[in-house]
mmCIF file of C-alpha atoms in Angstrom:
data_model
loop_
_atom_site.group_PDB
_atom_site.id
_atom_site.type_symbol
_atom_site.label_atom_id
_atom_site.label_comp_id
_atom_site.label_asym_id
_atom_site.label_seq_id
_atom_site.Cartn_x
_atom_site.Cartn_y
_atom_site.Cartn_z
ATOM 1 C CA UNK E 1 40.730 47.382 25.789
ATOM 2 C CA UNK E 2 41.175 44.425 28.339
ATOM 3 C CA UNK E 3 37.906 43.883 29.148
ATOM 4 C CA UNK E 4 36.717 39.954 31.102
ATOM 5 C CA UNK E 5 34.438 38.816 31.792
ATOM 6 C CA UNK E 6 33.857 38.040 27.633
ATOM 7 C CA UNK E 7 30.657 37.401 25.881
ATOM 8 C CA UNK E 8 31.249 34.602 23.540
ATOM 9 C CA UNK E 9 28.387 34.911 21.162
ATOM 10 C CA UNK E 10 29.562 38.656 20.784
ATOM 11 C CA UNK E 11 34.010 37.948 20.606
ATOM 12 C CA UNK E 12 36.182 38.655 17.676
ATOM 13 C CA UNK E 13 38.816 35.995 18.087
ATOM 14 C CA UNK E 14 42.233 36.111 16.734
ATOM 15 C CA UNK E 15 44.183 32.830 16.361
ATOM 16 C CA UNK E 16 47.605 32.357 16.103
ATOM 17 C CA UNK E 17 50.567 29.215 16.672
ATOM 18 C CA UNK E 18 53.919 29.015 16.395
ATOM 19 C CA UNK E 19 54.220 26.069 14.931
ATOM 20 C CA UNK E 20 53.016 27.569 11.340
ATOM 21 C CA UNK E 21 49.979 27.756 9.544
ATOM 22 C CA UNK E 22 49.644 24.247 8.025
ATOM 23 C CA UNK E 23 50.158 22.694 11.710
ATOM 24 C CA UNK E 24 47.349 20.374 12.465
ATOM 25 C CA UNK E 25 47.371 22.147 16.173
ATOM 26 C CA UNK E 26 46.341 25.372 14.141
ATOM 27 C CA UNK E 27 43.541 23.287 12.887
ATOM 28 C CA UNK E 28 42.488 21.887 16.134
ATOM 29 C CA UNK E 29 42.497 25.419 17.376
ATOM 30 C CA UNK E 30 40.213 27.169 14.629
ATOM 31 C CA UNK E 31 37.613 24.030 15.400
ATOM 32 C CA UNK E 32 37.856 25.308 18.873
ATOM 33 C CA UNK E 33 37.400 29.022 18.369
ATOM 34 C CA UNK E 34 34.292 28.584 16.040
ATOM 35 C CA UNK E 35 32.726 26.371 18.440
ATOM 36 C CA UNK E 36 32.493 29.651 20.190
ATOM 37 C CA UNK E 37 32.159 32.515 18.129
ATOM 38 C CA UNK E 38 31.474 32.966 14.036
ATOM 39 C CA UNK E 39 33.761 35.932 14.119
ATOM 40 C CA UNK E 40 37.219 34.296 14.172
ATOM 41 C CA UNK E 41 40.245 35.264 11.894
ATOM 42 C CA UNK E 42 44.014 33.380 11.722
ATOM 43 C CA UNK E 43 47.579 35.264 11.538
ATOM 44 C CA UNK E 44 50.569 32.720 11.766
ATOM 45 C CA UNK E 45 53.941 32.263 10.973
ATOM 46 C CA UNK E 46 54.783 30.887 7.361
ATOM 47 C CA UNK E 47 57.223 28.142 9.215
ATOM 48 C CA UNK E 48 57.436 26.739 12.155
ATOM 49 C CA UNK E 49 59.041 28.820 14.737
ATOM 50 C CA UNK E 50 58.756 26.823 18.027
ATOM 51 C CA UNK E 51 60.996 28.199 21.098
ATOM 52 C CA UNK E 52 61.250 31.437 19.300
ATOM 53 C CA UNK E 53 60.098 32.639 22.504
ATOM 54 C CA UNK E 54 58.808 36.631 22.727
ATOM 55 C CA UNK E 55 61.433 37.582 19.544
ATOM 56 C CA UNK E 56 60.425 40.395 17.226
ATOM 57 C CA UNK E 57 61.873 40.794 13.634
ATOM 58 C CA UNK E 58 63.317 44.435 13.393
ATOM 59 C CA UNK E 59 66.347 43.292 10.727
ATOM 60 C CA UNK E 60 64.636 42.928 7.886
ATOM 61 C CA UNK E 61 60.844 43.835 6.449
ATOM 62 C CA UNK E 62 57.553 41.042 6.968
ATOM 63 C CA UNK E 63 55.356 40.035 4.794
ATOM 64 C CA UNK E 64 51.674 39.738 5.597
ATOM 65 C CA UNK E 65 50.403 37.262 2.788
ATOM 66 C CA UNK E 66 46.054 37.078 2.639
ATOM 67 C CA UNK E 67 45.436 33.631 2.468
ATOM 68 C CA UNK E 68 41.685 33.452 2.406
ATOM 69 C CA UNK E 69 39.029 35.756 4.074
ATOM 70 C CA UNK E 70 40.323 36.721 7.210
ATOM 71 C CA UNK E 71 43.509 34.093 6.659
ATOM 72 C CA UNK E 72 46.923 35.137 6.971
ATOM 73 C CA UNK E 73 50.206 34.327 7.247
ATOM 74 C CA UNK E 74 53.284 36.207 8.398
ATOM 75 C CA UNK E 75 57.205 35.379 7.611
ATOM 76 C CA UNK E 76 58.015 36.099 11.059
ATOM 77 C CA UNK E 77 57.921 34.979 14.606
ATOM 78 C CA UNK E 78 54.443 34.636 16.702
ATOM 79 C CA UNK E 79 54.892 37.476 18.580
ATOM 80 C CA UNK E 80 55.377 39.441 15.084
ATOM 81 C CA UNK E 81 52.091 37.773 14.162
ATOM 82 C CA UNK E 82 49.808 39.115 16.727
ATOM 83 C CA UNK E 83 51.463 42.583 16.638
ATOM 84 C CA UNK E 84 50.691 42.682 12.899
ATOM 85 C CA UNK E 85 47.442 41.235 13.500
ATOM 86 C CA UNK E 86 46.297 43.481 16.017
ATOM 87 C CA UNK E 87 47.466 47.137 14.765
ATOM 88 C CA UNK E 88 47.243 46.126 11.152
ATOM 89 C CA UNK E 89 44.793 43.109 9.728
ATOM 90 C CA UNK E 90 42.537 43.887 12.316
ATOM 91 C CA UNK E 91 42.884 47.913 13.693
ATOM 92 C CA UNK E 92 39.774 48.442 12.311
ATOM 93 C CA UNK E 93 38.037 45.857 14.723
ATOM 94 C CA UNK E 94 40.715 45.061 17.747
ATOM 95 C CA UNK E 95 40.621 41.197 18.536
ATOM 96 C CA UNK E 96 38.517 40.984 22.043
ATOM 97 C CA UNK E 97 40.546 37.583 22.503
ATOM 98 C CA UNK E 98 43.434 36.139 21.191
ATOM 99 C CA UNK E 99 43.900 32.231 21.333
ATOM 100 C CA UNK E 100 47.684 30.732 21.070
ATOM 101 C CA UNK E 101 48.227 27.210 20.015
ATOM 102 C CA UNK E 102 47.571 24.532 20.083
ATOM 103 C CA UNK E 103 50.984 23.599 20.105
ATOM 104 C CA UNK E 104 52.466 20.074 19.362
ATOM 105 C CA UNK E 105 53.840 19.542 22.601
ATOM 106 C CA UNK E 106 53.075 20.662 25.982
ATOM 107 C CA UNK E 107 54.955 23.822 28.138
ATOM 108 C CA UNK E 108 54.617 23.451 31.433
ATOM 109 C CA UNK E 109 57.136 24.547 34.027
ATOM 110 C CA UNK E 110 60.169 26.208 32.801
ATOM 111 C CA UNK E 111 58.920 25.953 29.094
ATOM 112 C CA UNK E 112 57.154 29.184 29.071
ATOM 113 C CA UNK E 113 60.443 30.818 28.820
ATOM 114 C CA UNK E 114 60.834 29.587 25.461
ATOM 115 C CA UNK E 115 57.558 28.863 24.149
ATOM 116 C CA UNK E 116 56.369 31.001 20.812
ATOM 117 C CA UNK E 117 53.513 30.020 21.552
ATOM 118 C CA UNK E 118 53.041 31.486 25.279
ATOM 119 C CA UNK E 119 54.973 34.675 23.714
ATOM 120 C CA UNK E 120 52.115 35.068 21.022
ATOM 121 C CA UNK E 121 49.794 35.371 24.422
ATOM 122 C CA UNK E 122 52.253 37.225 25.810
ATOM 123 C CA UNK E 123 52.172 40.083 22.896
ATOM 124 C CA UNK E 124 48.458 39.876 22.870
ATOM 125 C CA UNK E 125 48.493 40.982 26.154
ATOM 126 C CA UNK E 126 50.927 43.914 26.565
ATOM 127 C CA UNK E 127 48.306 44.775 23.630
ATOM 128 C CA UNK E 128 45.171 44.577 26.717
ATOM 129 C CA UNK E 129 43.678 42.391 24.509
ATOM 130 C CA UNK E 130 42.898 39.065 26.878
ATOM 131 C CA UNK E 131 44.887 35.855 25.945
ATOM 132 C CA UNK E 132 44.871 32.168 26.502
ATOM 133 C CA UNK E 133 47.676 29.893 25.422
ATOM 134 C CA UNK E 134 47.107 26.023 24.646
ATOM 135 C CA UNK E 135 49.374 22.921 24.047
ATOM 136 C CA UNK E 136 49.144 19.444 23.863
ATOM 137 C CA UNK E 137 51.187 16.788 25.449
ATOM 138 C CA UNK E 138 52.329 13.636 23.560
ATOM 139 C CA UNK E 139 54.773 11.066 24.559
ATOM 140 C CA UNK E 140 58.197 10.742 22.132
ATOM 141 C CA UNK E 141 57.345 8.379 19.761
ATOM 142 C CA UNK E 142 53.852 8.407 19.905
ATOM 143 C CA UNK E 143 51.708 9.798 17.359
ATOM 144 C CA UNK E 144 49.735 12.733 18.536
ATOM 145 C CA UNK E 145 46.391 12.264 19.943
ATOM 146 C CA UNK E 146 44.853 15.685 19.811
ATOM 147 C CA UNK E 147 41.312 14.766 21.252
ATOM 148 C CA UNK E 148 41.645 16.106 24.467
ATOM 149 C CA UNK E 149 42.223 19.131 23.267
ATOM 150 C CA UNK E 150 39.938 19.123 20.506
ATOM 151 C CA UNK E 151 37.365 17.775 22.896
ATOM 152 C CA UNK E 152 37.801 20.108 25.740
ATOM 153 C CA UNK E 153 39.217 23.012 24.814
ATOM 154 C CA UNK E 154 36.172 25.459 24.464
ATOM 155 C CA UNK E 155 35.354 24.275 27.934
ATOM 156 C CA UNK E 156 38.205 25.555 29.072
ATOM 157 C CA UNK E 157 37.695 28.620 27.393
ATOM 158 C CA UNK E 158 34.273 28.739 28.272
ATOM 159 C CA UNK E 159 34.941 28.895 32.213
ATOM 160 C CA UNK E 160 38.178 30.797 32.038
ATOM 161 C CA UNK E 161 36.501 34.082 30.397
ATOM 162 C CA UNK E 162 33.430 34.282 33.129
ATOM 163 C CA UNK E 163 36.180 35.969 35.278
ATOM 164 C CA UNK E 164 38.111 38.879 35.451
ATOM 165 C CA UNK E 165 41.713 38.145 35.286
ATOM 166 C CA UNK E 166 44.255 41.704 36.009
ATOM 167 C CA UNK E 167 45.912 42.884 32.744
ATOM 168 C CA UNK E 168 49.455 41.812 32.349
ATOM 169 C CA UNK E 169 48.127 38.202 33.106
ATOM 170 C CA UNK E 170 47.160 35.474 30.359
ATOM 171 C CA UNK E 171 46.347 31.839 30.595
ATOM 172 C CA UNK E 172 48.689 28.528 29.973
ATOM 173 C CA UNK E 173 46.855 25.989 29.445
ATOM 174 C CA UNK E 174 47.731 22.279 29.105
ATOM 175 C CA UNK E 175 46.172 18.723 27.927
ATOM 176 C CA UNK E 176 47.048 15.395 28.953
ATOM 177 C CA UNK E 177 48.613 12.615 26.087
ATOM 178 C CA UNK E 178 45.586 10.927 26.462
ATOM 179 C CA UNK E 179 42.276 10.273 24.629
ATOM 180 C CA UNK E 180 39.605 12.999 25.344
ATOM 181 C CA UNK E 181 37.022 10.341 27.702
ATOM 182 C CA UNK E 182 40.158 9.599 29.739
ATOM 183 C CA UNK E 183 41.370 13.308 30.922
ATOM 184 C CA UNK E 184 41.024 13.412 34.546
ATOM 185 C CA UNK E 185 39.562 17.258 34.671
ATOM 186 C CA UNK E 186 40.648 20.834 34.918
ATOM 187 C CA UNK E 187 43.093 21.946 37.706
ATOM 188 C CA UNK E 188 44.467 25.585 38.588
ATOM 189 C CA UNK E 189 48.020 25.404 39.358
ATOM 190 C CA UNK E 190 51.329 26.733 39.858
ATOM 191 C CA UNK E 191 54.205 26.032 37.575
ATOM 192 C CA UNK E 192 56.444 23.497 38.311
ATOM 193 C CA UNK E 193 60.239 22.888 37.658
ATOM 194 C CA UNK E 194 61.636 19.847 36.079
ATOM 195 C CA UNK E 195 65.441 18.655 36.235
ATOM 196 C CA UNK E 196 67.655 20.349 33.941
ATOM 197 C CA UNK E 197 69.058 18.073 31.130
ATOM 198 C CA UNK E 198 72.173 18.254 29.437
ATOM 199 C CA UNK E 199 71.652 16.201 25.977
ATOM 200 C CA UNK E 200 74.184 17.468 23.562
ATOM 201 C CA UNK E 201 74.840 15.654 20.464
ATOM 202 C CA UNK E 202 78.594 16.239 18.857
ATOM 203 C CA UNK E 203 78.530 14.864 14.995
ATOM 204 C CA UNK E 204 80.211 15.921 11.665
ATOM 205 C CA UNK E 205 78.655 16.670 8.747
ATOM 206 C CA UNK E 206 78.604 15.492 4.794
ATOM 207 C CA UNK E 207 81.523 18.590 4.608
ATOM 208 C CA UNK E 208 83.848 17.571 7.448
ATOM 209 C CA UNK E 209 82.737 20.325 9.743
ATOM 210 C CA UNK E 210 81.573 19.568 13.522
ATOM 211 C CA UNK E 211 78.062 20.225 14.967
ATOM 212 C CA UNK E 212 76.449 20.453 18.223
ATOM 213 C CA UNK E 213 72.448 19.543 18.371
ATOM 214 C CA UNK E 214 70.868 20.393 21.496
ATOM 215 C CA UNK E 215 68.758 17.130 22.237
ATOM 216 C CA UNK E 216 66.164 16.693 25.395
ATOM 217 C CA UNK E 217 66.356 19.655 27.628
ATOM 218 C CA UNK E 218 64.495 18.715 30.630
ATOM 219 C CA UNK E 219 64.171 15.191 32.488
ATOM 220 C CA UNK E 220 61.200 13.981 34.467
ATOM 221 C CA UNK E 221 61.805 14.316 38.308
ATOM 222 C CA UNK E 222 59.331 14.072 41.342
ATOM 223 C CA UNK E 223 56.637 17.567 41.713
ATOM 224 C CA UNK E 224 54.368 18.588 43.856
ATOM 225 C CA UNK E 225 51.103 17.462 43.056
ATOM 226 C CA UNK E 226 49.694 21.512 42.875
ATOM 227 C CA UNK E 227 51.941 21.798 39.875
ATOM 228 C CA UNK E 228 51.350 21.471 36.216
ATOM 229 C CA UNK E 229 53.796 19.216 34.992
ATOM 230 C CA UNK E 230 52.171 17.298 38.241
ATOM 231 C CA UNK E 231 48.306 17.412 36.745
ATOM 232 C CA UNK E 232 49.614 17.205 33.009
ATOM 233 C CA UNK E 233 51.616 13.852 33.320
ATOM 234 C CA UNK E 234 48.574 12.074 35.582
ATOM 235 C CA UNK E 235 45.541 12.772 33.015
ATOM 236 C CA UNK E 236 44.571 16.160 33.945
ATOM 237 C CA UNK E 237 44.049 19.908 31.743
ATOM 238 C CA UNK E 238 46.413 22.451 33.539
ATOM 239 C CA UNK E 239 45.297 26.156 33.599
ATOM 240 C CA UNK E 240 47.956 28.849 35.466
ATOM 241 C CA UNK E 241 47.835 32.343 35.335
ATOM 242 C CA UNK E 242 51.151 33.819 34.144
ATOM 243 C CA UNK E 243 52.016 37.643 35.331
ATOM 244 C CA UNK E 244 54.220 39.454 32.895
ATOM 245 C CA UNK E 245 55.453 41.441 35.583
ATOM 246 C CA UNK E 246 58.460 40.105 36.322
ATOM 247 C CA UNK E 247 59.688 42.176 38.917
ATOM 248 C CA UNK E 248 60.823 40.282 42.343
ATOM 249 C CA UNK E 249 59.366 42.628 44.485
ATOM 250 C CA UNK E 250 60.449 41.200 47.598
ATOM 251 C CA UNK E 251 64.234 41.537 46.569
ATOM 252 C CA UNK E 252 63.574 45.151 45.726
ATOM 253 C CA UNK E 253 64.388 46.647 49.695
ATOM 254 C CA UNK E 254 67.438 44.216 49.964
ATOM 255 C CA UNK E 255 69.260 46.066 46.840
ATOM 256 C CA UNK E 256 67.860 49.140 47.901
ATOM 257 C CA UNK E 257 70.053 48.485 50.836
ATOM 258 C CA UNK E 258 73.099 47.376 48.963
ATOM 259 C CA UNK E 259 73.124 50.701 46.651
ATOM 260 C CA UNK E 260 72.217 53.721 49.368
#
């Protein structure tokens, strides 16, 4: 059942990535989800399956491998994770909260429509079981610096679950590349939208045959400063509400119109 506000000291917490269960994310997020409750348990993907977005394997069979107690990994997608997790690892005990991440990278604006790890949320969810999503920001080049997340992350999760937020709704939140004394604070805020890239990389491989490799999808542009890529980029944690109800209600009467 979907039920916030959330007693900590009393939540069974699922865990889940989609970066795979040997990222160092994965890691930071367990950290995070015992500093909050001793009942926590781990489904992820064997491999890495970043932008696998809300994908479900119905071709072929899983496997659900037990790793350790209440440690497992899946040979599918994220969203194949939590829906194993949930009606099969764990349907004797539901999850009461389900925590995505923390992903090596952020997804802010336009992101979330690829994101495994935002889908893993997303399947927890259309499950009623509540669901926050976390990822953290780096700069190319740079190695990852994970202690804002590390560092604030059960904060986050802290304040977030002390209201009620509507089913079909679960959390993206963000941290800032920087080290955990220098993060600005918490902001609620919209997504924004970046520029659309269009970095294509044409090569040939060892065999003669040509290749395309889809490069940097997005470049920086200007944002409004109530967005996330806005808060993200200057030092701040981004939290926004995402509704899976993606109806455009307002267009609804004008077709109406166009079909009577």
């Amino acid at each position: 059942m979907f039920t916030l506000p959330l007693d900590l000291s009393r939540t069974r917490i699922l865990v889940t990535n989609d970066d795979g269960i040997h990222a160092q994310g994965l890691k930071v997020l367990e950290a995070i989800a015992r500093e909050l409750s001793d009942d926590v348990w781990v489904v992820a993907p064997e491999m890495e399956q970043s932008a696998a977005s809300h994908s479900l394997t119905i071709n072929r069979p899983l496997r659900l491998r037990k790793l350790d107690e209440r440690r497992y990994t899946v040979d599918g997608t994220p969203t194949d994770c939590v829906l194993l997790a949930v009606n099969q690892v764990m349907k004797d005990a539901r999850p009461t909260l389900v925590l995505s991440g923390v992903n090596q990278g952020s997804n802010i604006g336009e992101d979330v429509t690829y994101s495994g790890t935002i889908a893993a949320a997303m399947e927890a969810t259309l499950l009623n079981v509540p669901a926050i999503a976390m990822s953290q920001h780096y700069e190319p080049g740079q190695p990852i610096d994970w202690s804002a997340a590390a560092a604030h992350g059960a904060e986050v999760v802290r304040k977030a679950v002390t209201v009620a937020w509507p089913k079909n709704v679960l959390l993206n939140v963000n941290f800032p590349a920087r080290p955990a004394a220098e993060v600005t604070g918490i902001q609620v805020v919209r997504h924004g939208k970046r520029k659309i890239g269009d970095e294509l990389f044409e090569r040939v491989d060892p065999r003669g045959k040509p290749y395309i490799w889809i490069g940097t999808l997005r470049g920086e542009a200007d944002v409004s400063d109530d967005t996330d890529i806005h808060v993200v980029f200057n030092g701040g944690i981004s939290v926004t509400p995402i509704y899976l109800d993606l109806t455009h209600t307002p267009t609804l009467q004008t077709l109406r119109q166009a079909f009577v």
